[in-house]
PDB file of C-alpha atoms in Angstrom:
ATOM      1  CA  UNK A 212     -38.541  33.200 -59.064  1.00 61.00           C
ATOM      2  CA  UNK A 213     -37.225  29.766 -59.629  1.00 74.00           C
ATOM      3  CA  UNK A 214     -33.834  30.753 -58.198  1.00 76.00           C
ATOM      4  CA  UNK A 215     -35.524  32.077 -55.068  1.00 71.00           C
ATOM      5  CA  UNK A 216     -37.582  28.867 -54.729  1.00 70.00           C
ATOM      6  CA  UNK A 217     -34.466  26.765 -55.105  1.00 75.00           C
ATOM      7  CA  UNK A 218     -32.697  28.727 -52.357  1.00 73.00           C
ATOM      8  CA  UNK A 219     -35.710  28.296 -50.080  1.00 74.00           C
ATOM      9  CA  UNK A 220     -35.701  24.539 -50.622  1.00 76.00           C
ATOM     10  CA  UNK A 221     -31.976  24.325 -49.871  1.00 70.00           C
ATOM     11  CA  UNK A 222     -32.407  26.355 -46.690  1.00 73.00           C
ATOM     12  CA  UNK A 223     -35.371  24.198 -45.665  1.00 72.00           C
ATOM     13  CA  UNK A 224     -33.392  20.996 -46.282  1.00 73.00           C
ATOM     14  CA  UNK A 225     -30.411  22.311 -44.294  1.00 72.00           C
ATOM     15  CA  UNK A 226     -32.728  23.367 -41.449  1.00 76.00           C
ATOM     16  CA  UNK A 227     -34.517  20.014 -41.326  1.00 71.00           C
ATOM     17  CA  UNK A 228     -31.208  18.150 -41.492  1.00 76.00           C
ATOM     18  CA  UNK A 229     -29.817  20.214 -38.618  1.00 84.00           C
ATOM     19  CA  UNK A 230     -32.908  19.579 -36.478  1.00 75.00           C
ATOM     20  CA  UNK A 231     -32.708  15.836 -37.174  1.00 76.00           C
ATOM     21  CA  UNK A 232     -28.990  15.737 -36.342  1.00 79.00           C
ATOM     22  CA  UNK A 233     -29.431  17.693 -33.111  1.00 79.00           C
ATOM     23  CA  UNK A 234     -32.403  15.510 -32.105  1.00 83.00           C
ATOM     24  CA  UNK A 235     -30.377  12.347 -32.719  1.00 79.00           C
ATOM     25  CA  UNK A 236     -27.436  13.624 -30.650  1.00 78.00           C
ATOM     26  CA  UNK A 237     -29.740  14.615 -27.773  1.00 78.00           C
ATOM     27  CA  UNK A 238     -31.558  11.252 -27.910  1.00 76.00           C
ATOM     28  CA  UNK A 239     -28.286   9.318 -27.810  1.00 77.00           C
ATOM     29  CA  UNK A 240     -27.006  11.435 -24.917  1.00 74.00           C
ATOM     30  CA  UNK A 241     -30.221  10.964 -22.912  1.00 75.00           C
ATOM     31  CA  UNK A 242     -30.563   7.237 -23.580  1.00 75.00           C
ATOM     32  CA  UNK A 243     -26.880   6.333 -23.139  1.00 76.00           C
ATOM     33  CA  UNK A 244     -26.454   4.233 -19.964  1.00 69.00           C
ATOM     34  CA  UNK A 245     -24.640   6.099 -17.226  1.00 66.00           C
ATOM     35  CA  UNK A 246     -21.745   4.631 -15.285  1.00 63.00           C
ATOM     36  CA  UNK A 247     -23.537   5.107 -11.960  1.00 62.00           C
ATOM     37  CA  UNK A 248     -26.310   2.607 -12.651  1.00 61.00           C
ATOM     38  CA  UNK A 249     -27.320   0.198  -9.898  1.00 64.00           C
ATOM     39  CA  UNK A 250     -25.277  -2.981  -9.670  1.00 65.00           C
ATOM     40  CA  UNK A 251     -26.807  -6.141 -11.018  1.00 62.00           C
ATOM     41  CA  UNK A 252     -28.663  -7.967  -8.246  1.00 67.00           C
ATOM     42  CA  UNK A 253     -28.787 -11.255 -10.084  1.00 63.00           C
ATOM     43  CA  UNK A 254     -26.464 -13.901  -8.734  1.00 59.00           C
ATOM     44  CA  UNK A 255     -25.252 -16.507 -11.180  1.00 65.00           C
ATOM     45  CA  UNK A 256     -24.492 -19.785  -9.463  1.00 59.00           C
ATOM     46  CA  UNK A 257     -22.173 -22.544 -10.559  1.00 62.00           C
ATOM     47  CA  UNK A 258     -23.515 -26.016 -11.167  1.00 67.00           C
ATOM     48  CA  UNK A 259     -22.515 -27.117  -7.658  1.00 81.00           C
ATOM     49  CA  UNK A 260     -24.718 -27.502  -4.597  1.00 89.00           C
ATOM     50  CA  UNK A 261     -23.551 -28.045  -1.030  1.00 92.00           C
ATOM     51  CA  UNK A 262     -26.205 -29.628   1.194  1.00 94.00           C
ATOM     52  CA  UNK A 263     -26.344 -29.736   4.976  1.00 95.00           C
ATOM     53  CA  UNK A 264     -28.270 -32.284   7.048  1.00 95.00           C
ATOM     54  CA  UNK A 265     -28.799 -31.501  10.745  1.00 95.00           C
ATOM     55  CA  UNK A 266     -30.711 -32.903  13.675  1.00 93.00           C
ATOM     56  CA  UNK A 267     -34.021 -31.427  14.810  1.00 92.00           C
ATOM     57  CA  UNK A 268     -32.299 -28.307  16.195  1.00 92.00           C
ATOM     58  CA  UNK A 269     -31.557 -27.238  12.635  1.00 91.00           C
ATOM     59  CA  UNK A 270     -29.285 -24.242  12.184  1.00 92.00           C
ATOM     60  CA  UNK A 271     -29.904 -23.057  15.748  1.00 91.00           C
ATOM     61  CA  UNK A 272     -27.752 -25.796  17.259  1.00 88.00           C
ATOM     62  CA  UNK A 273     -23.988 -25.982  17.380  1.00 90.00           C
ATOM     63  CA  UNK A 274     -21.956 -26.944  15.444  1.00 93.00           C
ATOM     64  CA  UNK A 275     -24.610 -26.649  12.703  1.00 94.00           C
ATOM     65  CA  UNK A 276     -24.673 -22.837  12.958  1.00 94.00           C
ATOM     66  CA  UNK A 277     -20.892 -22.697  12.454  1.00 94.00           C
ATOM     67  CA  UNK A 278     -21.093 -25.139   9.543  1.00 94.00           C
ATOM     68  CA  UNK A 279     -23.822 -23.071   7.882  1.00 95.00           C
ATOM     69  CA  UNK A 280     -21.770 -19.880   8.344  1.00 95.00           C
ATOM     70  CA  UNK A 281     -18.810 -21.574   6.638  1.00 94.00           C
ATOM     71  CA  UNK A 282     -21.051 -22.795   3.811  1.00 92.00           C
ATOM     72  CA  UNK A 283     -22.427 -19.267   3.306  1.00 94.00           C
ATOM     73  CA  UNK A 284     -18.913 -17.847   3.086  1.00 94.00           C
ATOM     74  CA  UNK A 285     -17.915 -20.528   0.579  1.00 92.00           C
ATOM     75  CA  UNK A 286     -21.041 -19.760  -1.452  1.00 91.00           C
ATOM     76  CA  UNK A 287     -20.197 -16.057  -1.527  1.00 88.00           C
ATOM     77  CA  UNK A 288     -16.615 -16.788  -2.571  1.00 87.00           C
ATOM     78  CA  UNK A 289     -17.276 -19.482  -5.166  1.00 89.00           C
ATOM     79  CA  UNK A 290     -20.917 -18.906  -6.267  1.00 88.00           C
ATOM     80  CA  UNK A 291     -22.077 -22.383  -5.335  1.00 89.00           C
ATOM     81  CA  UNK A 292     -25.626 -23.048  -4.180  1.00 91.00           C
ATOM     82  CA  UNK A 293     -26.232 -24.127  -0.592  1.00 93.00           C
ATOM     83  CA  UNK A 294     -29.235 -25.648   1.126  1.00 93.00           C
ATOM     84  CA  UNK A 295     -30.052 -27.376   4.379  1.00 95.00           C
ATOM     85  CA  UNK A 296     -32.575 -29.736   5.864  1.00 94.00           C
ATOM     86  CA  UNK A 297     -33.246 -30.644   9.492  1.00 95.00           C
ATOM     87  CA  UNK A 298     -34.393 -34.124  10.489  1.00 95.00           C
ATOM     88  CA  UNK A 299     -37.792 -33.810  12.111  1.00 94.00           C
ATOM     89  CA  UNK A 300     -39.629 -36.533  13.941  1.00 93.00           C
ATOM     90  CA  UNK A 301     -37.808 -39.438  15.538  1.00 94.00           C
ATOM     91  CA  UNK A 302     -34.089 -38.756  15.865  1.00 94.00           C
ATOM     92  CA  UNK A 303     -32.901 -42.133  14.646  1.00 94.00           C
ATOM     93  CA  UNK A 304     -30.793 -43.205  11.651  1.00 93.00           C
ATOM     94  CA  UNK A 305     -33.710 -44.807   9.788  1.00 94.00           C
ATOM     95  CA  UNK A 306     -35.742 -41.587   9.856  1.00 95.00           C
ATOM     96  CA  UNK A 307     -32.686 -39.430   9.139  1.00 95.00           C
ATOM     97  CA  UNK A 308     -31.862 -41.593   6.107  1.00 95.00           C
ATOM     98  CA  UNK A 309     -35.064 -40.434   4.387  1.00 94.00           C
ATOM     99  CA  UNK A 310     -33.965 -36.824   4.856  1.00 94.00           C
ATOM    100  CA  UNK A 311     -30.474 -37.630   3.585  1.00 93.00           C
ATOM    101  CA  UNK A 312     -31.930 -39.297   0.492  1.00 92.00           C
ATOM    102  CA  UNK A 313     -34.221 -36.329  -0.077  1.00 91.00           C
ATOM    103  CA  UNK A 314     -31.293 -33.896  -0.065  1.00 90.00           C
ATOM    104  CA  UNK A 315     -28.947 -36.153  -2.001  1.00 84.00           C
ATOM    105  CA  UNK A 316     -31.502 -36.742  -4.742  1.00 84.00           C
ATOM    106  CA  UNK A 317     -31.491 -32.993  -5.410  1.00 86.00           C
ATOM    107  CA  UNK A 318     -28.062 -33.327  -7.030  1.00 85.00           C
ATOM    108  CA  UNK A 319     -25.964 -32.294  -4.057  1.00 90.00           C
ATOM    109  CA  UNK A 320     -22.328 -32.388  -5.077  1.00 90.00           C
ATOM    110  CA  UNK A 321     -21.074 -31.739  -1.556  1.00 92.00           C
ATOM    111  CA  UNK A 322     -22.883 -33.257   1.382  1.00 94.00           C
ATOM    112  CA  UNK A 323     -22.326 -32.278   5.023  1.00 94.00           C
ATOM    113  CA  UNK A 324     -23.895 -34.044   7.998  1.00 95.00           C
ATOM    114  CA  UNK A 325     -23.863 -32.603  11.510  1.00 96.00           C
ATOM    115  CA  UNK A 326     -24.739 -34.632  14.576  1.00 92.00           C
ATOM    116  CA  UNK A 327     -24.578 -38.329  15.294  1.00 93.00           C
ATOM    117  CA  UNK A 328     -27.938 -39.218  13.728  1.00 94.00           C
ATOM    118  CA  UNK A 329     -27.286 -37.261  10.537  1.00 95.00           C
ATOM    119  CA  UNK A 330     -23.735 -38.635  10.186  1.00 94.00           C
ATOM    120  CA  UNK A 331     -24.927 -42.210  10.692  1.00 94.00           C
ATOM    121  CA  UNK A 332     -27.661 -41.746   8.072  1.00 94.00           C
ATOM    122  CA  UNK A 333     -25.175 -40.251   5.616  1.00 93.00           C
ATOM    123  CA  UNK A 334     -22.733 -43.106   6.157  1.00 93.00           C
ATOM    124  CA  UNK A 335     -25.418 -45.701   5.475  1.00 93.00           C
ATOM    125  CA  UNK A 336     -26.779 -43.963   2.353  1.00 92.00           C
ATOM    126  CA  UNK A 337     -23.527 -42.584   0.929  1.00 91.00           C
ATOM    127  CA  UNK A 338     -22.917 -45.508  -1.420  1.00 90.00           C
ATOM    128  CA  UNK A 339     -26.098 -44.601  -3.347  1.00 90.00           C
ATOM    129  CA  UNK A 340     -24.592 -41.204  -4.195  1.00 89.00           C
ATOM    130  CA  UNK A 341     -20.891 -41.900  -4.812  1.00 88.00           C
ATOM    131  CA  UNK A 342     -20.441 -38.833  -7.046  1.00 88.00           C
ATOM    132  CA  UNK A 343     -20.976 -36.467  -4.083  1.00 89.00           C
ATOM    133  CA  UNK A 344     -18.235 -35.398  -1.681  1.00 92.00           C
ATOM    134  CA  UNK A 345     -19.191 -36.241   1.918  1.00 93.00           C
ATOM    135  CA  UNK A 346     -18.175 -34.418   5.101  1.00 93.00           C
ATOM    136  CA  UNK A 347     -19.064 -35.462   8.643  1.00 94.00           C
ATOM    137  CA  UNK A 348     -18.903 -32.863  11.397  1.00 94.00           C
ATOM    138  CA  UNK A 349     -18.274 -33.886  14.976  1.00 88.00           C
ATOM    139  CA  UNK A 350     -18.816 -37.638  14.616  1.00 89.00           C
ATOM    140  CA  UNK A 351     -16.554 -40.120  12.859  1.00 89.00           C
ATOM    141  CA  UNK A 352     -18.600 -42.419  10.621  1.00 89.00           C
ATOM    142  CA  UNK A 353     -15.677 -44.812  10.257  1.00 88.00           C
ATOM    143  CA  UNK A 354     -15.787 -44.499   6.460  1.00 88.00           C
ATOM    144  CA  UNK A 355     -12.544 -43.575   4.675  1.00 88.00           C
ATOM    145  CA  UNK A 356     -14.578 -41.952   1.871  1.00 89.00           C
ATOM    146  CA  UNK A 357     -16.044 -39.401   4.283  1.00 91.00           C
ATOM    147  CA  UNK A 358     -13.956 -36.412   5.379  1.00 89.00           C
ATOM    148  CA  UNK A 359     -14.139 -35.848   9.130  1.00 91.00           C
ATOM    149  CA  UNK A 360     -14.344 -32.262  10.351  1.00 91.00           C
ATOM    150  CA  UNK A 361     -13.606 -31.904  14.052  1.00 86.00           C
ATOM    151  CA  UNK A 362     -16.053 -29.649  15.854  1.00 83.00           C
ATOM    152  CA  UNK A 363     -13.323 -28.134  18.031  1.00 82.00           C
ATOM    153  CA  UNK A 364     -14.689 -24.582  18.241  1.00 88.00           C
ATOM    154  CA  UNK A 365     -17.130 -22.428  16.315  1.00 89.00           C
ATOM    155  CA  UNK A 366     -14.377 -20.535  14.493  1.00 92.00           C
ATOM    156  CA  UNK A 367     -12.322 -23.634  13.661  1.00 91.00           C
ATOM    157  CA  UNK A 368     -15.412 -25.477  12.383  1.00 91.00           C
ATOM    158  CA  UNK A 369     -16.600 -22.521  10.276  1.00 91.00           C
ATOM    159  CA  UNK A 370     -13.176 -22.031   8.719  1.00 91.00           C
ATOM    160  CA  UNK A 371     -12.632 -25.737   8.043  1.00 90.00           C
ATOM    161  CA  UNK A 372     -16.028 -26.123   6.366  1.00 91.00           C
ATOM    162  CA  UNK A 373     -15.547 -22.938   4.312  1.00 91.00           C
ATOM    163  CA  UNK A 374     -12.169 -24.136   3.060  1.00 90.00           C
ATOM    164  CA  UNK A 375     -13.304 -27.707   2.308  1.00 88.00           C
ATOM    165  CA  UNK A 376     -16.445 -26.592   0.483  1.00 87.00           C
ATOM    166  CA  UNK A 377     -14.548 -23.929  -1.484  1.00 88.00           C
ATOM    167  CA  UNK A 378     -11.930 -26.470  -2.601  1.00 87.00           C
ATOM    168  CA  UNK A 379     -14.558 -29.060  -3.512  1.00 79.00           C
ATOM    169  CA  UNK A 380     -16.475 -26.548  -5.592  1.00 71.00           C
TER     170      UNK A 380
END
């Protein structure tokens, strides 16, 4: 009887071992990530931010809309952050300077001003943020440390801003 009991134990051990092995293989197969999973929706940005200051028309006015389109393309290509702020209230350099300072204090590494009021404010406050690259669109601030972007046409402006922002990133 002891031989029969020993054979039963061996068969039981082999059976349990087989069930465990098959269960492990099935679990691995089911839990293994498939290659057709959804793409990651997280966007990892670089430590660079391009900031746009506009007049009270915001992104609806030209050439601000073209500038913003170029900034968006540069952001997609280089993974830099972009943001914008429109000057509300009186459209004068003193008021616009507070908006410029607000954007610049948020660690903007590239600063773009569109419109005479915004460009004038940027030119007067630029020396407080010398580490940032400054671009003026459509109006020459008369400052050699500010890159002038001619607002010739929507396409030319968009392309010029995209290229300048991408290179500065």
